[in-house]
PDB file of C-alpha atoms in Angstrom:
ATOM      1  CA  MET A  14      89.570 103.734 141.062  1.00  0.00           C
ATOM      2  CA  ASN A  15      92.537 101.797 139.463  1.00  0.00           C
ATOM      3  CA  LEU A  16      94.423 103.540 142.398  1.00  0.00           C
ATOM      4  CA  PHE A  17      92.926 100.725 144.599  1.00  0.00           C
ATOM      5  CA  GLU A  18      93.845  96.845 144.678  1.00  0.00           C
ATOM      6  CA  ASP A  19      89.910  96.337 145.351  1.00  0.00           C
ATOM      7  CA  PRO A  20      87.980  99.081 143.084  1.00  0.00           C
ATOM      8  CA  LYS A  21      84.559  97.447 144.022  1.00  0.00           C
ATOM      9  CA  LYS A  22      84.925  98.152 147.509  1.00  0.00           C
ATOM     10  CA  ALA A  23      86.636 101.717 146.878  1.00  0.00           C
ATOM     11  CA  GLN A  24      83.491 102.624 144.625  1.00  0.00           C
ATOM     12  CA  LEU A  25      81.188 101.391 147.214  1.00  0.00           C
ATOM     13  CA  ASN A  26      82.979 103.715 149.885  1.00  0.00           C
ATOM     14  CA  LEU A  27      82.825 106.449 147.855  1.00  0.00           C
ATOM     15  CA  LYS A  28      79.242 105.759 147.280  1.00  0.00           C
ATOM     16  CA  ASN A  29      78.583 105.826 151.012  1.00  0.00           C
ATOM     17  CA  ILE A  30      80.624 108.853 151.443  1.00  0.00           C
ATOM     18  CA  ILE A  31      78.914 111.095 149.027  1.00  0.00           C
ATOM     19  CA  GLU A  32      75.570 110.037 149.621  1.00  0.00           C
ATOM     20  CA  ASN A  33      72.977 112.781 150.340  1.00  0.00           C
ATOM     21  CA  VAL A  34      75.424 115.065 150.401  1.00  0.00           C
ATOM     22  CA  PRO A  35      75.620 118.007 147.564  1.00  0.00           C
ATOM     23  CA  ASP A  36      78.391 118.102 145.069  1.00  0.00           C
ATOM     24  CA  SER A  37      79.464 121.625 146.421  1.00  0.00           C
ATOM     25  CA  HIS A  38      80.538 119.868 149.898  1.00  0.00           C
ATOM     26  CA  THR A  39      82.714 116.962 148.226  1.00  0.00           C
ATOM     27  CA  ALA A  40      85.454 119.211 146.925  1.00  0.00           C
ATOM     28  CA  PHE A  41      87.488 117.880 149.788  1.00  0.00           C
ATOM     29  CA  LEU A  42      87.750 114.435 147.590  1.00  0.00           C
ATOM     30  CA  SER A  43      90.280 115.906 145.232  1.00  0.00           C
ATOM     31  CA  ARG A  44      92.716 116.409 148.005  1.00  0.00           C
ATOM     32  CA  LEU A  45      92.016 112.905 149.535  1.00  0.00           C
ATOM     33  CA  HIS A  46      92.593 111.487 146.265  1.00  0.00           C
ATOM     34  CA  TYR A  47      95.874 113.097 145.813  1.00  0.00           C
ATOM     35  CA  GLU A  48      96.930 112.122 149.352  1.00  0.00           C
ATOM     36  CA  LEU A  49      95.921 108.586 148.596  1.00  0.00           C
ATOM     37  CA  GLN A  50      97.811 108.696 145.098  1.00  0.00           C
ATOM     38  CA  GLN A  51     100.997 109.150 147.320  1.00  0.00           C
ATOM     39  CA  ASN A  52     100.132 106.582 150.115  1.00  0.00           C
ATOM     40  CA  PRO A  53     101.409 103.025 150.333  1.00  0.00           C
ATOM     41  CA  ALA A  54      97.818 101.470 151.622  1.00  0.00           C
ATOM     42  CA  PRO A  55      95.149 103.553 149.912  1.00  0.00           C
ATOM     43  CA  ASP A  56      92.627 100.702 150.140  1.00  0.00           C
ATOM     44  CA  GLU A  57      93.282 100.860 153.931  1.00  0.00           C
ATOM     45  CA  VAL A  58      93.246 104.496 154.360  1.00  0.00           C
ATOM     46  CA  PHE A  59      89.920 105.007 152.171  1.00  0.00           C
ATOM     47  CA  ASN A  60      88.384 102.249 154.186  1.00  0.00           C
ATOM     48  CA  ASN A  61      88.757 103.999 157.488  1.00  0.00           C
ATOM     49  CA  PHE A  62      87.770 107.393 155.863  1.00  0.00           C
ATOM     50  CA  GLU A  63      84.549 105.851 154.861  1.00  0.00           C
ATOM     51  CA  GLN A  64      84.025 104.180 158.528  1.00  0.00           C
ATOM     52  CA  LEU A  65      84.899 107.706 159.936  1.00  0.00           C
ATOM     53  CA  THR A  66      82.036 109.226 158.210  1.00  0.00           C
ATOM     54  CA  ARG A  67      79.361 107.011 159.178  1.00  0.00           C
ATOM     55  CA  SER A  68      79.987 108.268 162.857  1.00  0.00           C
ATOM     56  CA  VAL A  69      79.484 111.770 161.823  1.00  0.00           C
ATOM     57  CA  ILE A  70      75.974 113.645 162.855  1.00  0.00           C
ATOM     58  CA  ASN A  71      75.698 116.086 160.188  1.00  0.00           C
ATOM     59  CA  LYS A  72      77.965 115.118 157.083  1.00  0.00           C
ATOM     60  CA  ILE A  73      77.402 118.643 155.414  1.00  0.00           C
ATOM     61  CA  SER A  74      79.064 120.264 158.304  1.00  0.00           C
ATOM     62  CA  PHE A  75      81.757 117.972 158.565  1.00  0.00           C
ATOM     63  CA  TYR A  76      82.611 117.984 154.957  1.00  0.00           C
ATOM     64  CA  LYS A  77      82.570 121.631 154.927  1.00  0.00           C
ATOM     65  CA  MET A  78      85.075 121.827 157.469  1.00  0.00           C
ATOM     66  CA  LEU A  79      87.248 119.531 155.326  1.00  0.00           C
ATOM     67  CA  CYS A  80      86.798 121.568 152.374  1.00  0.00           C
ATOM     68  CA  ASP A  81      87.834 124.631 154.253  1.00  0.00           C
ATOM     69  CA  PHE A  82      90.470 123.324 155.922  1.00  0.00           C
ATOM     70  CA  PRO A  83      92.682 120.910 153.294  1.00  0.00           C
ATOM     71  CA  PRO A  84      95.395 120.193 155.814  1.00  0.00           C
ATOM     72  CA  ILE A  85      93.069 117.997 157.706  1.00  0.00           C
ATOM     73  CA  ILE A  86      92.834 115.293 154.974  1.00  0.00           C
ATOM     74  CA  ALA A  87      96.585 114.946 154.670  1.00  0.00           C
ATOM     75  CA  ARG A  88      96.671 114.736 158.548  1.00  0.00           C
ATOM     76  CA  LEU A  89      94.015 112.313 158.698  1.00  0.00           C
ATOM     77  CA  VAL A  90      95.572 110.204 156.019  1.00  0.00           C
ATOM     78  CA  ARG A  91      98.841 110.209 157.984  1.00  0.00           C
ATOM     79  CA  VAL A  92      97.172 108.958 161.132  1.00  0.00           C
ATOM     80  CA  PHE A  93      95.127 106.077 159.302  1.00  0.00           C
ATOM     81  CA  THR A  94      98.511 105.177 157.577  1.00  0.00           C
ATOM     82  CA  SER A  95     100.654 105.374 160.779  1.00  0.00           C
ATOM     83  CA  SER A  96      98.393 103.694 163.765  1.00  0.00           C
ATOM     84  CA  ARG A  97      95.431 101.559 163.959  1.00  0.00           C
ATOM     85  CA  PHE A  98      95.130 102.259 167.743  1.00  0.00           C
ATOM     86  CA  LEU A  99      94.679 106.071 166.914  1.00  0.00           C
ATOM     87  CA  SER A 100      92.480 105.487 163.740  1.00  0.00           C
ATOM     88  CA  ASP A 101      90.154 103.749 165.785  1.00  0.00           C
ATOM     89  CA  LEU A 102      89.877 106.617 168.260  1.00  0.00           C
ATOM     90  CA  ILE A 103      89.277 108.966 165.485  1.00  0.00           C
ATOM     91  CA  ILE A 104      86.669 106.501 163.746  1.00  0.00           C
ATOM     92  CA  LYS A 105      84.776 105.868 166.889  1.00  0.00           C
ATOM     93  CA  ASP A 106      84.315 109.659 167.552  1.00  0.00           C
ATOM     94  CA  PHE A 107      84.453 111.815 164.574  1.00  0.00           C
ATOM     95  CA  GLN A 108      84.782 115.198 166.950  1.00  0.00           C
ATOM     96  CA  TYR A 109      88.339 114.449 167.732  1.00  0.00           C
ATOM     97  CA  THR A 110      88.915 115.201 163.944  1.00  0.00           C
ATOM     98  CA  TYR A 111      88.766 118.841 165.291  1.00  0.00           C
ATOM     99  CA  PHE A 112      92.225 118.326 166.836  1.00  0.00           C
ATOM    100  CA  LEU A 113      93.447 118.197 163.393  1.00  0.00           C
ATOM    101  CA  ILE A 114      92.445 121.661 162.600  1.00  0.00           C
ATOM    102  CA  ARG A 115      94.867 123.346 164.838  1.00  0.00           C
ATOM    103  CA  PRO A 116      97.212 120.355 166.520  1.00  0.00           C
ATOM    104  CA  ASP A 117     100.066 122.952 167.618  1.00  0.00           C
ATOM    105  CA  ILE A 118      97.200 124.685 169.944  1.00  0.00           C
ATOM    106  CA  ASP A 119      94.947 122.077 170.507  1.00  0.00           C
ATOM    107  CA  CYS A 120      97.560 119.423 171.335  1.00  0.00           C
ATOM    108  CA  ARG A 121      99.792 120.992 173.628  1.00  0.00           C
ATOM    109  CA  PRO A 122     102.307 118.909 175.511  1.00  0.00           C
ATOM    110  CA  LEU A 123     100.565 116.768 178.171  1.00  0.00           C
ATOM    111  CA  ASP A 124     100.738 118.853 181.650  1.00  0.00           C
ATOM    112  CA  ILE A 125     100.364 117.147 184.919  1.00  0.00           C
ATOM    113  CA  ALA A 126      98.541 119.765 186.487  1.00  0.00           C
ATOM    114  CA  SER A 127      96.042 120.257 183.804  1.00  0.00           C
ATOM    115  CA  LEU A 128      95.676 116.504 183.764  1.00  0.00           C
ATOM    116  CA  ARG A 129      94.836 116.312 187.424  1.00  0.00           C
ATOM    117  CA  LYS A 130      92.440 119.179 187.663  1.00  0.00           C
ATOM    118  CA  SER A 131      90.509 116.924 184.782  1.00  0.00           C
ATOM    119  CA  ILE A 132      90.669 114.082 186.667  1.00  0.00           C
ATOM    120  CA  ARG A 133      89.629 115.896 189.810  1.00  0.00           C
ATOM    121  CA  ALA A 134      86.643 117.160 188.525  1.00  0.00           C
ATOM    122  CA  ILE A 135      85.386 113.733 187.669  1.00  0.00           C
ATOM    123  CA  MET A 136      86.442 112.122 191.097  1.00  0.00           C
ATOM    124  CA  ASP A 137      84.682 114.856 192.804  1.00  0.00           C
ATOM    125  CA  ASN A 138      81.411 114.981 190.727  1.00  0.00           C
ATOM    126  CA  ALA A 139      79.091 113.812 193.388  1.00  0.00           C
ATOM    127  CA  SER A 140      76.218 112.960 190.776  1.00  0.00           C
ATOM    128  CA  TYR A 141      78.526 110.345 189.316  1.00  0.00           C
ATOM    129  CA  SER A 142      78.488 106.719 190.237  1.00  0.00           C
ATOM    130  CA  VAL A 143      81.527 104.954 190.261  1.00  0.00           C
ATOM    131  CA  ASN A 144      80.707 103.566 187.005  1.00  0.00           C
ATOM    132  CA  ARG A 145      80.173 106.844 185.615  1.00  0.00           C
ATOM    133  CA  LYS A 146      83.045 107.938 186.757  1.00  0.00           C
ATOM    134  CA  MET A 147      85.262 105.120 185.128  1.00  0.00           C
ATOM    135  CA  ASP A 148      83.339 106.167 181.767  1.00  0.00           C
ATOM    136  CA  GLN A 149      84.613 109.454 182.035  1.00  0.00           C
ATOM    137  CA  LEU A 150      87.973 108.647 182.932  1.00  0.00           C
ATOM    138  CA  ARG A 151      88.290 106.228 179.941  1.00  0.00           C
ATOM    139  CA  ILE A 152      86.998 109.284 177.803  1.00  0.00           C
ATOM    140  CA  LEU A 153      89.690 111.307 179.305  1.00  0.00           C
ATOM    141  CA  LYS A 154      92.085 108.441 178.316  1.00  0.00           C
ATOM    142  CA  ARG A 155      90.936 108.144 174.917  1.00  0.00           C
ATOM    143  CA  ARG A 156      91.251 112.199 173.985  1.00  0.00           C
ATOM    144  CA  GLU A 157      94.606 112.514 175.826  1.00  0.00           C
ATOM    145  CA  LEU A 158      95.947 109.524 174.126  1.00  0.00           C
ATOM    146  CA  LEU A 159      94.602 110.784 170.867  1.00  0.00           C
ATOM    147  CA  LYS A 160      96.420 114.415 171.440  1.00  0.00           C
ATOM    148  CA  ILE A 161      99.680 112.566 172.337  1.00  0.00           C
ATOM    149  CA  GLY A 162      99.505 110.270 168.912  1.00  0.00           C
ATOM    150  CA  ILE A 163      98.728 113.704 167.114  1.00  0.00           C
ATOM    151  CA  ARG A 164     101.993 115.239 168.609  1.00  0.00           C
ATOM    152  CA  ASP A 165     103.747 112.249 167.672  1.00  0.00           C
ATOM    153  CA  TYR A 166     102.581 111.516 163.919  1.00  0.00           C
ATOM    154  CA  ILE A 167     101.424 115.158 163.026  1.00  0.00           C
ATOM    155  CA  LEU A 168     104.041 117.427 164.958  1.00  0.00           C
ATOM    156  CA  ASP A 169     106.832 114.635 165.132  1.00  0.00           C
ATOM    157  CA  ASP A 170     107.557 114.778 168.980  1.00  0.00           C
ATOM    158  CA  PRO A 171     110.290 112.769 169.944  1.00  0.00           C
ATOM    159  CA  LEU A 172     110.189 109.163 170.669  1.00  0.00           C
ATOM    160  CA  GLU A 173     111.324 109.873 174.420  1.00  0.00           C
ATOM    161  CA  ALA A 174     108.526 112.742 174.915  1.00  0.00           C
ATOM    162  CA  THR A 175     105.753 110.227 173.560  1.00  0.00           C
ATOM    163  CA  THR A 176     106.678 107.391 175.476  1.00  0.00           C
ATOM    164  CA  ARG A 177     107.031 109.694 178.701  1.00  0.00           C
ATOM    165  CA  ALA A 178     103.479 111.414 178.189  1.00  0.00           C
ATOM    166  CA  ILE A 179     101.747 107.936 177.923  1.00  0.00           C
ATOM    167  CA  SER A 180     103.412 106.476 180.843  1.00  0.00           C
ATOM    168  CA  THR A 181     102.561 109.668 182.716  1.00  0.00           C
ATOM    169  CA  LEU A 182      98.898 109.571 181.670  1.00  0.00           C
ATOM    170  CA  ALA A 183      98.853 105.713 182.900  1.00  0.00           C
ATOM    171  CA  ASP A 184     100.140 106.859 186.246  1.00  0.00           C
ATOM    172  CA  GLU A 185      97.835 109.390 186.835  1.00  0.00           C
ATOM    173  CA  LEU A 186      94.913 107.194 185.620  1.00  0.00           C
ATOM    174  CA  ILE A 187      95.982 104.384 187.644  1.00  0.00           C
ATOM    175  CA  GLN A 188      96.156 106.547 190.972  1.00  0.00           C
ATOM    176  CA  ALA A 189      92.773 107.889 190.158  1.00  0.00           C
ATOM    177  CA  VAL A 190      91.115 104.480 189.592  1.00  0.00           C
ATOM    178  CA  LEU A 191      93.125 103.347 192.842  1.00  0.00           C
ATOM    179  CA  GLU A 192      91.525 106.173 194.899  1.00  0.00           C
ATOM    180  CA  LEU A 193      88.121 105.524 193.447  1.00  0.00           C
ATOM    181  CA  PHE A 194      87.756 101.863 194.294  1.00  0.00           C
ATOM    182  CA  HIS A 195      89.495 102.473 197.667  1.00  0.00           C
ATOM    183  CA  LYS A 196      86.937 105.129 198.571  1.00  0.00           C
ATOM    184  CA  ALA A 197      83.939 102.633 197.418  1.00  0.00           C
ATOM    185  CA  PHE A 198      85.522  99.683 199.585  1.00  0.00           C
ATOM    186  CA  ILE A 199      85.575 101.832 202.640  1.00  0.00           C
ATOM    187  CA  ASP A 200      82.085 102.898 201.779  1.00  0.00           C
ATOM    188  CA  LYS A 201      80.847  99.289 201.622  1.00  0.00           C
ATOM    189  CA  TYR A 202      83.262  97.565 204.483  1.00  0.00           C
ATOM    190  CA  ASP A 203      84.973 100.341 206.292  1.00  0.00           C
ATOM    191  CA  ALA A 204      88.641 101.091 206.404  1.00  0.00           C
ATOM    192  CA  PRO A 205      90.917  98.189 205.722  1.00  0.00           C
ATOM    193  CA  ALA A 206      93.616  97.470 208.215  1.00  0.00           C
ATOM    194  CA  SER A 207      96.547  97.479 205.961  1.00  0.00           C
ATOM    195  CA  ALA A 208      98.399 100.075 203.836  1.00  0.00           C
ATOM    196  CA  LEU A 209      98.059  99.328 200.054  1.00  0.00           C
ATOM    197  CA  ALA A 210     100.443 100.371 197.044  1.00  0.00           C
ATOM    198  CA  VAL A 211     100.738  99.709 193.495  1.00  0.00           C
ATOM    199  CA  ILE A 212     104.243  99.265 191.990  1.00  0.00           C
ATOM    200  CA  ALA A 213     104.487  99.508 188.190  1.00  0.00           C
ATOM    201  CA  LEU A 214     106.620  97.111 186.225  1.00  0.00           C
ATOM    202  CA  GLY A 215     107.839  96.671 182.859  1.00  0.00           C
ATOM    203  CA  LYS A 216     107.659  99.447 180.316  1.00  0.00           C
ATOM    204  CA  LEU A 217     105.484 101.817 182.792  1.00  0.00           C
ATOM    205  CA  GLY A 218     108.033 101.040 185.484  1.00  0.00           C
ATOM    206  CA  GLY A 219     110.597 102.474 183.222  1.00  0.00           C
ATOM    207  CA  GLY A 220     108.484 105.255 181.757  1.00  0.00           C
ATOM    208  CA  GLU A 221     108.359 103.581 178.389  1.00  0.00           C
ATOM    209  CA  LEU A 222     104.739 102.706 177.776  1.00  0.00           C
ATOM    210  CA  ASN A 223     103.605 103.021 173.807  1.00  0.00           C
ATOM    211  CA  TYR A 224     100.015 103.210 172.756  1.00  0.00           C
ATOM    212  CA  SER A 225      99.539  98.961 172.695  1.00  0.00           C
ATOM    213  CA  SER A 226     101.725  98.170 175.931  1.00  0.00           C
ATOM    214  CA  ASP A 227     100.150  96.141 178.469  1.00  0.00           C
ATOM    215  CA  ILE A 228     100.610  97.647 182.119  1.00  0.00           C
ATOM    216  CA  ASP A 229     102.412  95.128 184.491  1.00  0.00           C
ATOM    217  CA  LEU A 230     101.285  96.084 188.223  1.00  0.00           C
ATOM    218  CA  MET A 231     102.305  94.470 191.589  1.00  0.00           C
ATOM    219  CA  PHE A 232      99.779  95.094 194.418  1.00  0.00           C
ATOM    220  CA  VAL A 233     101.209  95.033 198.042  1.00  0.00           C
ATOM    221  CA  TYR A 234     100.037  95.667 201.205  1.00  0.00           C
ATOM    222  CA  SER A 235     101.575  96.544 204.572  1.00  0.00           C
ATOM    223  CA  GLU A 236     100.252  93.393 206.650  1.00  0.00           C
ATOM    224  CA  GLU A 237      97.233  90.754 206.874  1.00  0.00           C
ATOM    225  CA  GLY A 238      94.339  92.465 207.791  1.00  0.00           C
ATOM    226  CA  LEU A 239      90.816  93.076 206.660  1.00  0.00           C
ATOM    227  CA  ILE A 240      90.548  94.241 203.048  1.00  0.00           C
TER     228      ILE A 240
END
């Protein structure tokens, strides 16, 4: 534990990680230890790893995967070291870890046609309420952002490809949300008398969004009238 600045915290993390798990399923820890030896922030990365294991439903199955596919450990450590935002996405849903098994296959470049098809499936689901559709769009956003991030940090996509993909994802989701609430307003208040458009400013307008960028939007309408 002399690898860590806070060995007591690291010891507690280790205890939580291996609790109720057979020794035969903890072989991945040797690879994790090796990766942490090379890491500039081993305490933070180990904390992230312990937090991730809390969200795992079946630790034995999950740890078996880590043992069977050791490169996942190196890829997890790289994400945990590189991006707080992407780390939080994986920590909140351990199933996203599976993208790290075959990132070149499961995290292909963002495809607009496929993205629109996924959005359309949400928007056209008659059993979903407006709030349910918004929740599904948020899940889609998190999943696609993580795939973009894996391409960025694991597959070394160029910066231009990353910012363009994030901006494209934002464009499509803004369009979907506009459509969703436009329809909801029509259902409640009837059709508006004026046309509405959304103009992207700043980094989105330039197609240069990053993971933590704010989105600056301007809403314009054609004439005064009922909304």
